Amino acid sequence: MSMSRIDWEHLPEQVHHAVEAHTGPVIKAETVSGGKNSQIAACVFTAEQRLFVKGMPSDHPQHPSQQREAAINPYVAPRLAPTILWRVQDGGWDLLGFEYVSGRHAGYGPGSPDLPRVLRLAGELAQVDTPPAHVVRTVEQRWAAHADPGGAERWRGGRTLLHTDFASHNVLLGDTRDWLIDWAWPTVLPISTIVMVMCCPSLCAGSS
């Protein structure tokens, strides 16, 4: 479900004040055009720092995906993902404030020199300890609505963590290190399904 993007200035004043309690006065904010899963996504500047802020109304149907991203962050940051520095839930909005990281999106074209770096990130992910069950959904939970009655049971079991949305815009390549971003759909799967998901990520991405 895509969301229409709004600018920082259109957030309620109450939300601005709540954010500035963590950051100090915001000097300017630049809306980020990429991505579809947040109504607000902006680089926010103060006198001392730059942050990335994303969020949505707390009553939005897709809000559980942001809850999952907040819950998974301690298990994947800073090793793989930018760290969430604070969370604001005020004025009907839920915002996450991330450390700012600089990078470009990976290129997935044939022969792209970025592909080895993407594979290294996937290897790093494979070494992450599986988060507790309350933090991530299982593949049978994710796919049950899209399978024949009882069909998702064939994927039961397994505790291997996947990002499940390894699209190029979710891989940031920096000068000295790389990141996986947008952890809205972390899922644990049995080993037998991993190759299928890596080849057909749309099976998982966007399935709540």
Coordinates of C-alpha atoms in Angstrom, one line a residue:
M1 CA 0.0 0.0 0.0
S2 CA 1.6 3.2 -1.2
M3 CA 1.2 6.5 0.8
S4 CA 1.2 10.0 -0.4
R5 CA 4.2 11.9 0.8
I6 CA 3.9 15.1 2.8
D7 CA 6.5 17.7 3.7
W8 CA 7.8 18.2 7.2
E9 CA 6.1 21.6 7.5
H10 CA 2.7 20.0 7.2
L11 CA 3.1 17.9 10.4
P12 CA 1.2 19.3 13.4
E13 CA 3.1 21.8 15.5
Q14 CA 2.6 19.4 18.5
V15 CA 4.7 16.8 16.6
H16 CA 7.4 19.3 15.7
H17 CA 7.7 20.2 19.4
A18 CA 7.9 16.5 20.4
V19 CA 10.7 15.9 17.9
E20 CA 12.6 19.0 18.9
A21 CA 12.6 17.7 22.5
H22 CA 15.0 15.1 21.2
T23 CA 16.9 17.1 18.5
G24 CA 16.8 20.7 19.5
P25 CA 15.4 23.3 17.0
V26 CA 15.0 22.0 13.5
I27 CA 16.6 24.5 11.0
K28 CA 15.3 22.8 7.8
A29 CA 14.0 19.6 6.5
E30 CA 14.2 18.1 3.0
T31 CA 11.6 15.6 1.9
V32 CA 13.0 12.4 0.4
S33 CA 11.1 11.3 -2.7
G34 CA 12.1 7.6 -2.7
G35 CA 10.1 4.8 -0.9
K36 CA 6.4 4.2 -0.6
N37 CA 5.8 3.0 2.9
S38 CA 6.0 6.2 4.9
Q39 CA 3.9 9.4 4.7
I40 CA 6.8 11.5 6.1
A41 CA 10.4 10.8 5.1
A42 CA 12.8 13.6 5.4
C43 CA 16.4 14.6 6.1
V44 CA 16.1 16.9 9.2
F45 CA 18.8 19.4 10.0
T46 CA 19.6 21.0 13.3
A47 CA 22.5 23.2 14.3
E48 CA 24.5 20.2 15.3
Q49 CA 23.3 17.2 13.4
R50 CA 21.5 15.7 10.4
L51 CA 18.9 12.9 10.9
F52 CA 16.6 10.8 8.8
V53 CA 13.0 10.9 10.0
K54 CA 10.2 8.6 8.7
G55 CA 6.7 7.9 10.0
M56 CA 3.0 7.8 9.5
P57 CA -0.3 8.4 11.3
S58 CA -0.7 6.1 14.2
D59 CA -4.1 4.9 12.9
H60 CA -2.9 4.1 9.4
P61 CA -3.6 0.5 8.3
Q62 CA 0.1 0.0 7.5
H63 CA 1.2 1.2 10.9
P64 CA 2.1 -2.3 12.1
S65 CA 4.9 -2.4 9.6
Q66 CA 6.5 0.6 11.3
Q67 CA 6.0 -1.1 14.7
R68 CA 8.0 -4.0 13.3
E69 CA 10.8 -1.8 12.0
A70 CA 11.2 -0.2 15.4
A71 CA 11.2 -3.6 17.1
I72 CA 13.8 -5.2 14.8
N73 CA 16.2 -2.3 14.9
P74 CA 18.1 -3.3 18.0
Y75 CA 18.9 -6.7 16.4
V76 CA 20.2 -5.4 13.1
A77 CA 21.7 -2.0 14.0
P78 CA 24.4 -0.8 13.7
R79 CA 25.8 -4.0 12.0
L80 CA 23.4 -3.8 9.0
A81 CA 21.1 -0.9 9.5
P82 CA 21.1 2.7 10.7
T83 CA 20.3 3.0 14.4
I84 CA 17.0 4.4 15.6
L85 CA 17.9 7.2 18.0
W86 CA 14.4 8.1 19.2
R87 CA 10.8 7.5 18.6
V88 CA 8.0 10.1 18.9
Q89 CA 4.4 9.1 19.3
D90 CA 2.4 12.3 19.6
G91 CA -0.3 14.3 17.9
G92 CA -1.7 11.2 16.1
W93 CA 1.7 10.5 14.5
D94 CA 4.4 7.9 15.0
L95 CA 7.9 9.0 13.9
L96 CA 11.3 7.2 14.0
G97 CA 14.5 9.3 14.1
F98 CA 17.4 7.5 12.5
E99 CA 21.1 8.3 12.4
Y100 CA 21.9 9.8 9.1
V101 CA 23.9 7.6 6.7
S102 CA 25.2 8.6 3.3
G103 CA 25.2 6.3 0.3
R104 CA 23.8 5.5 -3.1
H105 CA 21.3 2.8 -4.1
A106 CA 22.8 -0.4 -5.4
G107 CA 22.7 -1.3 -9.0
Y108 CA 21.2 -4.7 -9.9
G109 CA 21.9 -4.7 -13.6
P110 CA 23.8 -7.5 -15.4
G111 CA 27.5 -7.3 -14.5
S112 CA 27.0 -4.5 -12.0
P113 CA 30.1 -4.0 -9.8
D114 CA 27.7 -3.5 -6.9
L115 CA 26.5 -7.2 -6.8
P116 CA 29.4 -8.5 -4.7
R117 CA 28.7 -5.8 -2.1
V118 CA 25.1 -6.8 -2.0
L119 CA 26.0 -10.4 -1.5
R120 CA 28.3 -9.5 1.3
L121 CA 25.4 -7.7 3.0
A122 CA 23.3 -10.9 2.6
G123 CA 26.1 -12.8 4.2
E124 CA 26.2 -10.5 7.1
L125 CA 22.4 -10.9 7.5
A126 CA 22.9 -14.7 7.6
Q127 CA 25.1 -14.3 10.7
V128 CA 22.6 -12.2 12.7
D129 CA 21.1 -14.1 15.7
T130 CA 17.4 -14.7 15.2
P131 CA 15.3 -12.1 17.1
P132 CA 12.7 -13.3 19.7
A133 CA 9.4 -14.5 18.3
H134 CA 7.5 -11.4 19.4
V135 CA 9.7 -9.2 17.2
V136 CA 9.3 -10.8 13.8
R137 CA 6.6 -12.7 11.9
T138 CA 7.0 -16.2 10.6
V139 CA 6.6 -17.0 6.9
E140 CA 3.4 -19.0 7.5
Q141 CA 1.9 -15.8 9.2
R142 CA 3.1 -13.7 6.2
W143 CA 1.8 -16.0 3.5
A144 CA -1.3 -17.6 5.1
A145 CA -3.7 -15.2 3.4
H146 CA -2.1 -16.0 0.0
A147 CA -2.1 -19.8 0.2
D148 CA -4.7 -22.5 0.0
P149 CA -6.2 -23.4 3.3
G150 CA -3.5 -25.0 5.4
G151 CA -1.0 -24.5 2.6
A152 CA 1.2 -22.1 4.5
E153 CA 1.9 -24.9 7.1
R154 CA 4.4 -26.4 4.7
W155 CA 6.7 -23.5 5.6
R156 CA 6.3 -24.0 9.3
G157 CA 9.5 -24.0 11.4
G158 CA 12.9 -22.5 10.9
R159 CA 14.4 -19.5 12.6
T160 CA 16.4 -17.8 9.8
L161 CA 16.0 -14.1 9.6
L162 CA 15.4 -12.4 6.2
H163 CA 14.8 -8.8 5.2
T164 CA 12.4 -9.9 2.5
D165 CA 12.6 -6.7 0.5
F166 CA 16.1 -6.7 -0.9
A167 CA 15.1 -4.2 -3.7
S168 CA 17.9 -2.0 -4.9
H169 CA 16.5 1.1 -3.2
N170 CA 16.7 -0.7 0.1
V171 CA 20.5 -1.2 -0.2
L172 CA 22.7 1.8 0.4
L173 CA 26.3 1.7 -0.6
G174 CA 28.6 4.1 1.2
D175 CA 32.3 5.0 0.8
T176 CA 33.4 2.8 3.7
R177 CA 30.4 0.6 4.5
D178 CA 27.0 -0.5 3.3
W179 CA 23.5 -0.7 4.8
L180 CA 20.2 -2.5 4.5
I181 CA 17.3 -0.1 5.1
D182 CA 13.5 -0.2 5.4
W183 CA 13.0 -3.1 7.8
A184 CA 9.2 -3.1 7.6
W185 CA 8.9 -6.8 6.7
P186 CA 11.4 -8.9 8.7
T187 CA 10.4 -12.5 8.6
V188 CA 11.8 -15.8 9.8
L189 CA 11.8 -18.8 7.5
P190 CA 13.0 -22.4 7.3
I191 CA 16.1 -22.9 5.2
S192 CA 14.1 -24.7 2.5
T193 CA 12.3 -21.5 1.5
I194 CA 15.2 -19.1 1.4
V195 CA 16.3 -19.6 -2.2
M196 CA 12.7 -19.2 -3.4
V197 CA 12.3 -15.9 -1.5
M198 CA 15.6 -14.5 -2.6
C199 CA 14.6 -15.3 -6.2
C200 CA 11.0 -14.0 -5.9
P201 CA 11.1 -11.3 -3.1
S202 CA 7.6 -10.1 -4.2
L203 CA 6.2 -13.2 -2.5
C204 CA 7.0 -11.6 0.9
A205 CA 7.4 -7.9 0.3
G206 CA 4.2 -6.1 1.0
S207 CA 2.5 -9.1 2.5
S208 CA 1.5 -8.1 6.0

